[in-house]
Short mmCIF file of C-alpha atoms in Angstrom, two decimals:
data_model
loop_
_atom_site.label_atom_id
_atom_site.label_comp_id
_atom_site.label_asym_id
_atom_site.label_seq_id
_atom_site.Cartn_x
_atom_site.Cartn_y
_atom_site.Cartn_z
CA UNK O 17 3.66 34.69 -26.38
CA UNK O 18 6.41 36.92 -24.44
CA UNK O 19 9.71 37.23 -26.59
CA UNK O 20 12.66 35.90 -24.69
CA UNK O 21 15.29 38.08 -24.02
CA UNK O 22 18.56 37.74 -26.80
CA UNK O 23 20.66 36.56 -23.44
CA UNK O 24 18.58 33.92 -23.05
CA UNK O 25 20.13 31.57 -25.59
CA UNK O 26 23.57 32.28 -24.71
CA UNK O 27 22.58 31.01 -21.02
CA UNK O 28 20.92 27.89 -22.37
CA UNK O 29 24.47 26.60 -23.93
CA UNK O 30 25.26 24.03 -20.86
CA UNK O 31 22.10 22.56 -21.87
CA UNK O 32 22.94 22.39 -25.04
CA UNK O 33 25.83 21.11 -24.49
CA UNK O 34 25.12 18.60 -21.65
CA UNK O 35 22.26 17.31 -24.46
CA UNK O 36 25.10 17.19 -27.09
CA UNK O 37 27.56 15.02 -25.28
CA UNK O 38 24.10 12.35 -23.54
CA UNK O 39 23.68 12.02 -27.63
CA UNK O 40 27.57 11.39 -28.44
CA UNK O 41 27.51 8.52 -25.82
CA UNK O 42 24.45 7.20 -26.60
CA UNK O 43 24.99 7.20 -30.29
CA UNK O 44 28.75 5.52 -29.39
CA UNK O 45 27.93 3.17 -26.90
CA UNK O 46 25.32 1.90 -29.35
CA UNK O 47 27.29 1.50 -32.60
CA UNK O 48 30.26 0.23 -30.61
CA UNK O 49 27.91 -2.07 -28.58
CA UNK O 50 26.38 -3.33 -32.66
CA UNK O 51 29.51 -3.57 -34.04
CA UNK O 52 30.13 -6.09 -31.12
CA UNK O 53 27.14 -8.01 -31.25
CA UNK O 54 24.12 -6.95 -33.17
CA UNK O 55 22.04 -9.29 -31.03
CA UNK O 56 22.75 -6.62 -28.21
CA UNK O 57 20.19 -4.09 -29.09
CA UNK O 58 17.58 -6.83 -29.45
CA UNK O 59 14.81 -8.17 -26.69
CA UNK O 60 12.58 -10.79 -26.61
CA UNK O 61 9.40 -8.84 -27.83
CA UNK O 62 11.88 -7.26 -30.98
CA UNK O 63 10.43 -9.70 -33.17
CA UNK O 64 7.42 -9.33 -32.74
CA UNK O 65 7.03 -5.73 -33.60
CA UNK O 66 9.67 -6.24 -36.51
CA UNK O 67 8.11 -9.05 -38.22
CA UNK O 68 4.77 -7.07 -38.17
CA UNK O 69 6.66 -3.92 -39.74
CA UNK O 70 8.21 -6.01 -42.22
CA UNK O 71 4.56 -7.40 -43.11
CA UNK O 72 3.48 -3.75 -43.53
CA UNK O 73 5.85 -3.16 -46.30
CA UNK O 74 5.53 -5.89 -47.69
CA UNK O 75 1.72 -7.03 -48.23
CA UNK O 76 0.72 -3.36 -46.83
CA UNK O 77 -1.58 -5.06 -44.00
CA UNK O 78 -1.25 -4.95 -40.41
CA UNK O 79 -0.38 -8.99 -40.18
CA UNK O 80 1.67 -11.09 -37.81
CA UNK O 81 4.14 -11.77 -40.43
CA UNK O 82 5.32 -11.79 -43.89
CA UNK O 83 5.21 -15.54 -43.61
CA UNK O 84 1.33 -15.00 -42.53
CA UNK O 85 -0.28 -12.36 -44.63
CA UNK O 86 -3.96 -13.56 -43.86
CA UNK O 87 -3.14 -13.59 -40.08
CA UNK O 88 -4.29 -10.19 -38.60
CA UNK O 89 -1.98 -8.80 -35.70
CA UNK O 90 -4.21 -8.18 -32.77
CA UNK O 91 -2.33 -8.22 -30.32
CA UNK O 92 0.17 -5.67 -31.18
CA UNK O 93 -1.21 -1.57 -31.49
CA UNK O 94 -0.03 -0.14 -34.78
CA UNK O 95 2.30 2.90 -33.25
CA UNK O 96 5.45 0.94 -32.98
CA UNK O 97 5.37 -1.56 -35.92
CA UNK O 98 4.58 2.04 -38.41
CA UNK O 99 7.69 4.00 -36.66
CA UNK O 100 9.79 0.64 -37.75
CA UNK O 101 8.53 0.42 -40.92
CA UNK O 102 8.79 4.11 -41.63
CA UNK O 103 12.59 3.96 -41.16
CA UNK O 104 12.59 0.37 -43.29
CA UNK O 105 10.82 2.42 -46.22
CA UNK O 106 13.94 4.94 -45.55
CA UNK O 107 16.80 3.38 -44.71
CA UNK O 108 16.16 -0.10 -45.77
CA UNK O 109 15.68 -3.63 -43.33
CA UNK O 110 18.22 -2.28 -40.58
CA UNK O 111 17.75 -2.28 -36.90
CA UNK O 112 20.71 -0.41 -36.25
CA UNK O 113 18.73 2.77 -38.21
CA UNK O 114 15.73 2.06 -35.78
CA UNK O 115 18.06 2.36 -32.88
CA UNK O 116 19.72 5.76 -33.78
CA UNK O 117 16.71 7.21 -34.40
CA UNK O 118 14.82 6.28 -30.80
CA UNK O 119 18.35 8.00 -29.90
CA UNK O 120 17.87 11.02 -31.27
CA UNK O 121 14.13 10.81 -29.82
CA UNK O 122 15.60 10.11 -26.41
CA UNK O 123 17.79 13.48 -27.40
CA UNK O 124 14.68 15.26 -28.03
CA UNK O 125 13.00 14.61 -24.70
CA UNK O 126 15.98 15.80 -22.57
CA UNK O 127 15.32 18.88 -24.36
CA UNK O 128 11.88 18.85 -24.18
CA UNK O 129 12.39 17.99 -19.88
CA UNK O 130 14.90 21.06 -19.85
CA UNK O 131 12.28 23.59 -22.25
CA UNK O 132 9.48 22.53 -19.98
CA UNK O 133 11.61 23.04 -16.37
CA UNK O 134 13.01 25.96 -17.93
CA UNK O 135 9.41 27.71 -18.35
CA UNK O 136 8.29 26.41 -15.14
CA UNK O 137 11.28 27.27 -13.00
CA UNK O 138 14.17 29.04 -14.40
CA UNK O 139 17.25 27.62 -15.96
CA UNK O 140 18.76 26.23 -13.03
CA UNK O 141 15.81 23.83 -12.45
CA UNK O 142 16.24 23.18 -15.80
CA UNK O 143 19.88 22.59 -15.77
CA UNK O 144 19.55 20.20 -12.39
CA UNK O 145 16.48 17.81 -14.32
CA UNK O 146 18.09 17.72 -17.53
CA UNK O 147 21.28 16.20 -15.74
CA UNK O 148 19.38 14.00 -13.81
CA UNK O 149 17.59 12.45 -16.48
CA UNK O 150 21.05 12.10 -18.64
CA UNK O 151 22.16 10.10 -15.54
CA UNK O 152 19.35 7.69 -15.66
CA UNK O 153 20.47 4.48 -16.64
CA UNK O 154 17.05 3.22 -18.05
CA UNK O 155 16.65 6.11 -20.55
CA UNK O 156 19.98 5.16 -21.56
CA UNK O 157 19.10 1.52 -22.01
CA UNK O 158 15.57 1.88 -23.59
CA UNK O 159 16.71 4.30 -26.23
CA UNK O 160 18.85 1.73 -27.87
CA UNK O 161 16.82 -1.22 -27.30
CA UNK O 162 14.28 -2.19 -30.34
CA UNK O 163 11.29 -2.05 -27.87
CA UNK O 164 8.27 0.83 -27.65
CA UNK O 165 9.74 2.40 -24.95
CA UNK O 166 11.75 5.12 -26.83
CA UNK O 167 8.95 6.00 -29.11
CA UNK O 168 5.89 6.44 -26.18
CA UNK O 169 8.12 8.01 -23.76
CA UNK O 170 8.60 10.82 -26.63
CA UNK O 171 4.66 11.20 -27.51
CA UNK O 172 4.13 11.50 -23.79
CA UNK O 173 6.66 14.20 -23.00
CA UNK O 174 5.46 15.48 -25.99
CA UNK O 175 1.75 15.73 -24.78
CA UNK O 176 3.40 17.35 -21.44
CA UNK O 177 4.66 20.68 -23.79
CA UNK O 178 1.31 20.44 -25.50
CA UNK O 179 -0.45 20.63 -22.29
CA UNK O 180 1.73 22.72 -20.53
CA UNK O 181 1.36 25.42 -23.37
CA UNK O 182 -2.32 25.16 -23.36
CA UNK O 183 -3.07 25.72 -20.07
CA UNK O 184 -0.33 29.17 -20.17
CA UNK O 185 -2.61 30.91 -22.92
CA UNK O 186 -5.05 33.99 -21.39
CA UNK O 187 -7.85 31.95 -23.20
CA UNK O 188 -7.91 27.99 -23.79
CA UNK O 189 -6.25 27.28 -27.05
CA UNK O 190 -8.45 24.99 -29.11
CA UNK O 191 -5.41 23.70 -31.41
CA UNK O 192 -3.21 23.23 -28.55
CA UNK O 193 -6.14 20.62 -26.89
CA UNK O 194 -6.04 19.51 -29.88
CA UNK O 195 -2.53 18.35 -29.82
CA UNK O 196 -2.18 17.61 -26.87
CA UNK O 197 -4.99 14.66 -27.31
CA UNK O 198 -3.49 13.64 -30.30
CA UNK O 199 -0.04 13.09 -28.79
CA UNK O 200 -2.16 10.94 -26.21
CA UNK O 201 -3.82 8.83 -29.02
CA UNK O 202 -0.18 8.43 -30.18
CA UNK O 203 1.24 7.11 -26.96
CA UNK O 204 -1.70 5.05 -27.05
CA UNK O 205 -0.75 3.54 -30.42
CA UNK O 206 2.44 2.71 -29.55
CA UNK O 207 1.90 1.29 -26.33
CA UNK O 208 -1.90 0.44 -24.87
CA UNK O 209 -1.01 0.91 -21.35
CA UNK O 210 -2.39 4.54 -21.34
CA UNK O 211 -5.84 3.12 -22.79
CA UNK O 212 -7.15 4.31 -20.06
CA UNK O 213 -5.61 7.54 -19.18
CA UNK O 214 -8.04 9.73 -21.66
CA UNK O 215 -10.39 9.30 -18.93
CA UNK O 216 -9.22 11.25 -16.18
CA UNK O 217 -7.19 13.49 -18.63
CA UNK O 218 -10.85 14.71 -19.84
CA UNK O 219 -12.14 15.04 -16.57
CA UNK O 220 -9.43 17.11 -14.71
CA UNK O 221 -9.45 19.00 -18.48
CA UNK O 222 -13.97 19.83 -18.11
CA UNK O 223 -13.31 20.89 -14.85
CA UNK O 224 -10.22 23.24 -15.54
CA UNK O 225 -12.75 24.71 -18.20
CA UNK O 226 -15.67 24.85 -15.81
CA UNK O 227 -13.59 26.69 -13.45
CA UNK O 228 -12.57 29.60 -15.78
CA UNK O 229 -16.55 29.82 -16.45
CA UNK O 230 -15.95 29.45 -19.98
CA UNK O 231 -19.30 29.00 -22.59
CA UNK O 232 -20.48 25.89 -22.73
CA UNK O 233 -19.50 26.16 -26.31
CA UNK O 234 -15.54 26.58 -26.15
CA UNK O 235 -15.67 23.76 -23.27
CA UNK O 236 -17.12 21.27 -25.75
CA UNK O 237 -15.07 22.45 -28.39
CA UNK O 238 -12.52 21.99 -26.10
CA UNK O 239 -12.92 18.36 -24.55
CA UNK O 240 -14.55 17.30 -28.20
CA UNK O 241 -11.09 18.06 -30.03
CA UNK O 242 -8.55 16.86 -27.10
CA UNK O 243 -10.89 13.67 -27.04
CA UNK O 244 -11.53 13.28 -31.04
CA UNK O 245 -7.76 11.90 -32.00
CA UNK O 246 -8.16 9.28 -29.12
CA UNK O 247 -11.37 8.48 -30.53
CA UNK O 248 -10.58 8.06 -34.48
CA UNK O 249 -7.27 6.41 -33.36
CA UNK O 250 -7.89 4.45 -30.42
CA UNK O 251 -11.43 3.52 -30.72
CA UNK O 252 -11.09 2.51 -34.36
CA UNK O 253 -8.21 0.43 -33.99
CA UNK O 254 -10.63 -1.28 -30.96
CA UNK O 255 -13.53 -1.22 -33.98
CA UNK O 256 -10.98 -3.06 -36.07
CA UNK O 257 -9.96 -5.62 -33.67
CA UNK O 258 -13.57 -6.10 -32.82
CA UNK O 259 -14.53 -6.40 -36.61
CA UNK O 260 -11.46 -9.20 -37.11
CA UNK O 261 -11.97 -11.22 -34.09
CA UNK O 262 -15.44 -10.56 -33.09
CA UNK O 263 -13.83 -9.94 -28.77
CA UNK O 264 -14.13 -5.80 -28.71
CA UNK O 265 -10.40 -5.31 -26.93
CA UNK O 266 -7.98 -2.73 -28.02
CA UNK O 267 -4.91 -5.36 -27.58
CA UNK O 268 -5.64 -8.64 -26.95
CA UNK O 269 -2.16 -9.40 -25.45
CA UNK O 270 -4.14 -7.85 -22.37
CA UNK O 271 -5.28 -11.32 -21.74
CA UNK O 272 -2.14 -13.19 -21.93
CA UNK O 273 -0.38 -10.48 -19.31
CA UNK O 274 -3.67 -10.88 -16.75
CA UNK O 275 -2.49 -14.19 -16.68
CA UNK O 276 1.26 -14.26 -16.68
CA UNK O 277 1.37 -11.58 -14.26
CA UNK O 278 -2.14 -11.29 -12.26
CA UNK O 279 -3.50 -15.07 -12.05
CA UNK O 280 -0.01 -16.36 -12.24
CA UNK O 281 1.38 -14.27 -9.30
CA UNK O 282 -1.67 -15.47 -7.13
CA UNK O 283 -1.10 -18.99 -8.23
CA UNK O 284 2.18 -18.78 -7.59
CA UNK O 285 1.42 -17.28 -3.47
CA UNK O 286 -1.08 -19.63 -3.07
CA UNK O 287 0.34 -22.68 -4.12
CA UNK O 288 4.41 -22.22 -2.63
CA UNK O 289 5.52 -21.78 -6.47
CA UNK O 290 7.11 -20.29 -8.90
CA UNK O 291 5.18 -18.10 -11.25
CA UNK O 292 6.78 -20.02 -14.13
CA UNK O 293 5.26 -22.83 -12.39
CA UNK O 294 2.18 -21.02 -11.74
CA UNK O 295 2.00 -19.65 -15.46
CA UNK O 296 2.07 -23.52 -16.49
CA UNK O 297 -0.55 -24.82 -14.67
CA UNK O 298 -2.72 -22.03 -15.55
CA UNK O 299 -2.41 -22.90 -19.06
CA UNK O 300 -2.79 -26.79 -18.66
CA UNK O 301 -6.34 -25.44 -16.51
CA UNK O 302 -7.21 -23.64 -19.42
CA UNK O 303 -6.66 -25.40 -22.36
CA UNK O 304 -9.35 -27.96 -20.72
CA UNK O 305 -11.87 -25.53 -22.33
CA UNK O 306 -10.41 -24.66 -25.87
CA UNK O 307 -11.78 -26.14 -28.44
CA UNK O 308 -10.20 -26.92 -31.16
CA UNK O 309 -11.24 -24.78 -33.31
CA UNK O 310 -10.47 -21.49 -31.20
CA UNK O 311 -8.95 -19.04 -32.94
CA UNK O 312 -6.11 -17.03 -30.90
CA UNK O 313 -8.05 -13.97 -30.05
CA UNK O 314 -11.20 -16.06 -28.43
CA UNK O 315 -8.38 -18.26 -26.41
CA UNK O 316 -7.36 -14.86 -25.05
CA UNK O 317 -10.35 -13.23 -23.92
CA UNK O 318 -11.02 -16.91 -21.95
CA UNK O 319 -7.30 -16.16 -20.49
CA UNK O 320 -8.37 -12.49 -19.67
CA UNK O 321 -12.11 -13.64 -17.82
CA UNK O 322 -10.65 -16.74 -16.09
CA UNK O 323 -7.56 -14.33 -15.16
CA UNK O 324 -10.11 -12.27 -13.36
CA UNK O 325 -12.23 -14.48 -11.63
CA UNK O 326 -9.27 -16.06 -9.92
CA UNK O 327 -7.59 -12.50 -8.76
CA UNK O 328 -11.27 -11.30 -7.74
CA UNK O 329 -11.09 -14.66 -5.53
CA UNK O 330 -7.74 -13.57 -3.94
CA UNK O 331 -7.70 -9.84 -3.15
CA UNK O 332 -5.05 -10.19 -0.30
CA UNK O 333 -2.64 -11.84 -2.56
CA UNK O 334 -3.16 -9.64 -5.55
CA UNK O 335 -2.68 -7.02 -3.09
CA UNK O 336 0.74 -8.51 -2.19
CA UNK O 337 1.67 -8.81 -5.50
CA UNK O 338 1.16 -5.39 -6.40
CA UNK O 339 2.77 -4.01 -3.21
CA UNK O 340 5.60 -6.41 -4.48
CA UNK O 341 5.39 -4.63 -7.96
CA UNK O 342 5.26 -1.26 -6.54
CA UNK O 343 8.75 -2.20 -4.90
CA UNK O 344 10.60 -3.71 -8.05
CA UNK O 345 8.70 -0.08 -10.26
CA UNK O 346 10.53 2.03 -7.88
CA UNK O 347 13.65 0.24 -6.73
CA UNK O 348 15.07 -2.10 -9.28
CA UNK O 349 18.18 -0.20 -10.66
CA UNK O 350 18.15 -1.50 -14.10
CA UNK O 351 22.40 -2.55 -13.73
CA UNK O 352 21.90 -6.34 -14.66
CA UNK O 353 19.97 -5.69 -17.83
CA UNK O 354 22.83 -2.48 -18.60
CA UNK O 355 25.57 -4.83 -18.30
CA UNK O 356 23.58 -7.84 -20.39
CA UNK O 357 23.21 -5.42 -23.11
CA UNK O 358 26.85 -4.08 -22.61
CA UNK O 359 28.19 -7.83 -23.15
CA UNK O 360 29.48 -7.91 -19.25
CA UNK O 361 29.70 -10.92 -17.66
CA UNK O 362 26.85 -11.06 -14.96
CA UNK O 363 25.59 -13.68 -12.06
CA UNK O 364 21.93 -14.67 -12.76
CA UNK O 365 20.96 -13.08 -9.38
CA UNK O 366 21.55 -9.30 -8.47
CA UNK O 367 23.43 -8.05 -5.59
CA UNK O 368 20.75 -6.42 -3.43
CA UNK O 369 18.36 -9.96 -3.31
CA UNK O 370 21.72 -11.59 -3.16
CA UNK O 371 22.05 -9.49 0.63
CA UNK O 372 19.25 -12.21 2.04
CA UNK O 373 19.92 -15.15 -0.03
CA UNK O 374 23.99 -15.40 0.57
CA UNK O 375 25.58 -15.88 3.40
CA UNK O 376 28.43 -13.54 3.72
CA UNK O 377 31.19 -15.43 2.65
CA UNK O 378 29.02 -16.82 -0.07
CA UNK O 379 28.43 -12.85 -1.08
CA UNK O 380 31.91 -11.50 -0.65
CA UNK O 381 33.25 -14.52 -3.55
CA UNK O 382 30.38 -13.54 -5.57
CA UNK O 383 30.27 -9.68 -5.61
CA UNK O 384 33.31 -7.80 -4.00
CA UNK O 385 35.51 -10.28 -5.46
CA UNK O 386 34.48 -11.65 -8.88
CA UNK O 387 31.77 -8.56 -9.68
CA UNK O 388 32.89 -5.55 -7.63
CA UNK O 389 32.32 -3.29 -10.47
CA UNK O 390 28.27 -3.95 -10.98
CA UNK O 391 28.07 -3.95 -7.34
CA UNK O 392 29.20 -0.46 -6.94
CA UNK O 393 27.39 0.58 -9.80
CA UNK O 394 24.08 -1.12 -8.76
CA UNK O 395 24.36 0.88 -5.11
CA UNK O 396 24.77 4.13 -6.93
CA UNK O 397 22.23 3.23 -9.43
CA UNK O 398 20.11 2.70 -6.35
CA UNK O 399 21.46 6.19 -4.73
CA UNK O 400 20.35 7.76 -7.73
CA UNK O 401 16.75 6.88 -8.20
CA UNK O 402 16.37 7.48 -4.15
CA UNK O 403 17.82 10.88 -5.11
CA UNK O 404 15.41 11.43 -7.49
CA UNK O 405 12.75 10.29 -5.55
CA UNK O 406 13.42 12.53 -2.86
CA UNK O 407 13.65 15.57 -5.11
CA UNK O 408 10.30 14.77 -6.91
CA UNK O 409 8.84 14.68 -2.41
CA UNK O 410 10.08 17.68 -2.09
CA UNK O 411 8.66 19.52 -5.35
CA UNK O 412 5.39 17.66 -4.42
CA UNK O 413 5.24 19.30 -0.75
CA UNK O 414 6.77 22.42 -1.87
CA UNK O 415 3.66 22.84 -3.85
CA UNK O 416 2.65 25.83 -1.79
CA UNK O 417 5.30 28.15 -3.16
CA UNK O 418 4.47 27.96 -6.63
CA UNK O 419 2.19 30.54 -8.54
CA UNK O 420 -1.15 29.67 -9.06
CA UNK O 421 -1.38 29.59 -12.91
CA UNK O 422 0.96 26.24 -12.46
CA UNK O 423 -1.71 24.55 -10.49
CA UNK O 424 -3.69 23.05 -13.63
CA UNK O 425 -0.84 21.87 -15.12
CA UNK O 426 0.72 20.30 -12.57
CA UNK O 427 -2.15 18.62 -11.49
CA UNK O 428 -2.40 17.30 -15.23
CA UNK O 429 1.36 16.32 -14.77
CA UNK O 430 0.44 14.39 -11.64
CA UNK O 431 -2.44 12.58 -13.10
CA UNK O 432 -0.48 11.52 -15.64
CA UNK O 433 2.41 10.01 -12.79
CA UNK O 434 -0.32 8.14 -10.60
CA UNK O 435 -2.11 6.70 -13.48
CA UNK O 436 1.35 5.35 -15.15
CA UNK O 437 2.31 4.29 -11.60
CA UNK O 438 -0.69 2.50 -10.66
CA UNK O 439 -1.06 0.85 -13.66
CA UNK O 440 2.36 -0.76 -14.08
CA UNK O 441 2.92 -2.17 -10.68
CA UNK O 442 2.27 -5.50 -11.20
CA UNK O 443 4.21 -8.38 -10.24
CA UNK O 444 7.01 -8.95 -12.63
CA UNK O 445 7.56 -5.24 -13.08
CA UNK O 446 11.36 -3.90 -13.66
CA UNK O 447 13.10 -0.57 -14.99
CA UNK O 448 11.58 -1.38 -18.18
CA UNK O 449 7.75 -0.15 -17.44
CA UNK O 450 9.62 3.27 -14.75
CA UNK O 451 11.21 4.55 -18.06
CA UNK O 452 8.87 6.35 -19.67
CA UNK O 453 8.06 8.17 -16.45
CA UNK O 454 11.79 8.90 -15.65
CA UNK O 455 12.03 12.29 -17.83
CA UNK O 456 8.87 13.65 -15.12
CA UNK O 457 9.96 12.29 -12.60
CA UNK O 458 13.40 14.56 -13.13
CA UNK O 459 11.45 17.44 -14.10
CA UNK O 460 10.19 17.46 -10.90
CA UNK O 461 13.17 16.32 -8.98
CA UNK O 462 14.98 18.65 -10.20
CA UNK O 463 12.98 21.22 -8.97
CA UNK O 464 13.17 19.75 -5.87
CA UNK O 465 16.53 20.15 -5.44
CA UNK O 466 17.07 23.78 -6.88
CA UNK O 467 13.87 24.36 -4.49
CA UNK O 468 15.84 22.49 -0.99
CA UNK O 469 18.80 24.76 -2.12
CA UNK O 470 17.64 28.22 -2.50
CA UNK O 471 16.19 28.32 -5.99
CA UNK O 472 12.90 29.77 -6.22
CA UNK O 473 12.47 30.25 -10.15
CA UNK O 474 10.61 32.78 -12.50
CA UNK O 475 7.51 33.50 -11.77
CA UNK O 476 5.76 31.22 -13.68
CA UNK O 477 4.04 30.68 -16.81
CA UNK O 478 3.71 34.20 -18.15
CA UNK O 479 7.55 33.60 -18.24
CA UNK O 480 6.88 32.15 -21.57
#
């Protein structure tokens, strides 16, 4: 590894800096925001993650709850529920400790975004994603709520370093695969939607291999250890599930969410109602064949199969419903859950499905009169993820210009974006499931930018 000039860390202080006062308001806005109401950093799901952590220090078992040690948790993955309990162990029973620390997490992935820009492009790039992603309401909002988000969006920026460093060594670095699967297996832990990205992770990872006509030795070493962690982590908490319930899923909450948001959506389109509605009747169809003596885990794996069939009977409408999902990934600014958690006083609608509901008068008395303030800050909420958007285009098509040692890392980059992407459109979908892609989606924006305004960079990874 190249030895950075002594100048170099005297350039990086704006970063340091910028990083220094995201952390102050974080850290403020969140002990202010507790001292106000402690319900505030809490969501729906909180509980179910915290009573499971509180199990695990308690009876030592991975259980539902303390008030049901012989119930197995299956439907939560362990990741979470062990970064809760760690700090428990610490700090005692205090949610406010689990919040600071996703904080300082969310502190160390705007500096992993600016290292990572930084080796890629040059300090400006650097400089331009770093303030983006300080900027970006959901990081802000997910790093003090007691949900996963916090924790996976770390392990996955983390796997980005561990990947980007791999593929800048002269010869494939077999402890740097290794890390940069076992980051994956992490992410996986703490939240199962990337299950499924160790697939094309491995594949784009043989053929990188195959293309540097490497032994067939050091590429199975290679694939073998990125693969391994996923393997003893993932596919033994799978083994464990399987050896509890007897249904081999790696979280069985997969079946209730086919339902609530794939059959329920299609319901819903079919049949002129709600998907509340929808979700309702789905479970009075269903609960015609449980038997009484189901246990949880067999009545979702019915949920999951019957899910299916009626989505593989409706393709156009699941395809509407994703195409609907897509929309709310991308667009929804995030404002109305921002000013919930901030205690602000908010209509149960939002301003920009309000423009084709209300009539005008109706949406002048509602917004530029009594809510004025989360209108403007919804439209420039909006401004700024179209901003971002249009900077991550740009680094996308300015692909050309980059040198060629980049190429396998990007492309790992990108699979990483389309998988997350594809898989978390689904109907129902808010800021929530975009944050933990919002730190590469700046990365990239931000090159973007420095790229549509006359930056060109270093020259790549021997930079590092």
């Amino acid at each position: 590894m190249r030895a950075r000039p002594a100048s170099c860390a005297g350039r990086a202080w704006p970063a340091l800096l910028l990083i220094a006062l995201a952390l102050a308001l974080r850290l403020g806005v969140l002990l202010l925001n507790y001292q106000a109401d402690p319900g505030r950093i809490v969501a729906v799901d909180t509980s179910s993650y915290e009573h499971t952590a509180a199990a695990l220090l308690e009876t030592g078992h991975f259980v539902l709850s303390p008030d049901k040690p012989t119930e197995p948790d299956v439907f939560r993955t362990p990741g979470y529920p062990l970064f809760i309990a760690g700090i428990y162990a610490v700090c005692g029973r205090s949610l406010l400790a689990v919040a600071v620390a996703q904080v300082l997490l969310s502190g160390a992935v705007l500096a992993m975004v600016y290292g990572l820009a930084n080796m890629l492009w040059g300090g400006r790039a650097a400089l331009a994603a770093l303030l983006l992603l300080c900027l970006d309401t959901s990081s802000f909002l997910y790093s003090q709520m007691i949900l996963s988000e916090a924790l996976f969006t770390f392990f996955l920026m983390a796997m980005a370093v561990a990947a980007a460093r791999f593929f800048a060594e002269p010869q494939p670095s077999l402890g740097w695969a290794f890390l940069a699967g076992a980051l994956l297996a992490l992410a996986t832990w703490t939240r199962p939607v990337s299950y499924y990205l160790i697939a094309p992770l491995s594949l784009l990872l043989f053929i990188h291999l195959r293309a540097r006509r490497l032994s067939w030795i050091k590429t199975t070493a290679c694939l073998l250890l990125f693969v391994l962690p996923w393997m003893a982590l993932v596919g033994g908490w799978r083994y464990r599930n399987q050896r509890l319930t007897g249904y081999s899923r790696y979280s069985h909450i997969e079946g209730l969410n086919l339902m609530r948001y794939g059959a329920a959506d299609v319901v819903a389109q079919r049949d002129g109602i709600s998907r509340e509605q929808a979700e309702q009747k789905l479970l009075r169809l269903f609960d015609e064949e449980i038997g009484p003596d189901w246990s949880t885990a067999r009545i979702y794996d019915l949920y999951a199969r019957r899910s299916l069939e009626i989505m593989r009977q409706h393709p156009l409408l699941v395809a509407k419903g994703l195409l609907r999902g897509a929309m709310a990934y991308f667009l929804v600014p995030g404002i109305s859950d921002l000013a919930i958690n901030l205690g602000l006083n908010h209509p149960p609608s939002g301003p920009v499905g309000d423009l084709a509901r209300l009539s005008l008068g109706e949406y002048w008395t509602t917004w530029f009169r009594n809510h004025a303030g989360i209108l403007l800050a919804t439209f420039l909420a909006l401004a700024y993820l179209l901003c971002v958007y249009a900077g991550t285009a740009v680094s996308l098509f300015s692909a050309a210009s980059r040198p060629r040692e980049q190429l396998w890392l990007h492309l790992f980059l990108w699979f990483v974006i389309a998988y997350m992407v594809a898989i978390s459109c689904l109907p129902g979908t808010y800021e929530r499931m975009r944050s933990p892609l919002m730190p590469l989606f700046c990365l990239y924006a931000g090159w973007g930018w420095t790229y549509l305004t006359g930056g060109r960079g270093k020259k790549g990874l021997e930079a590092i």
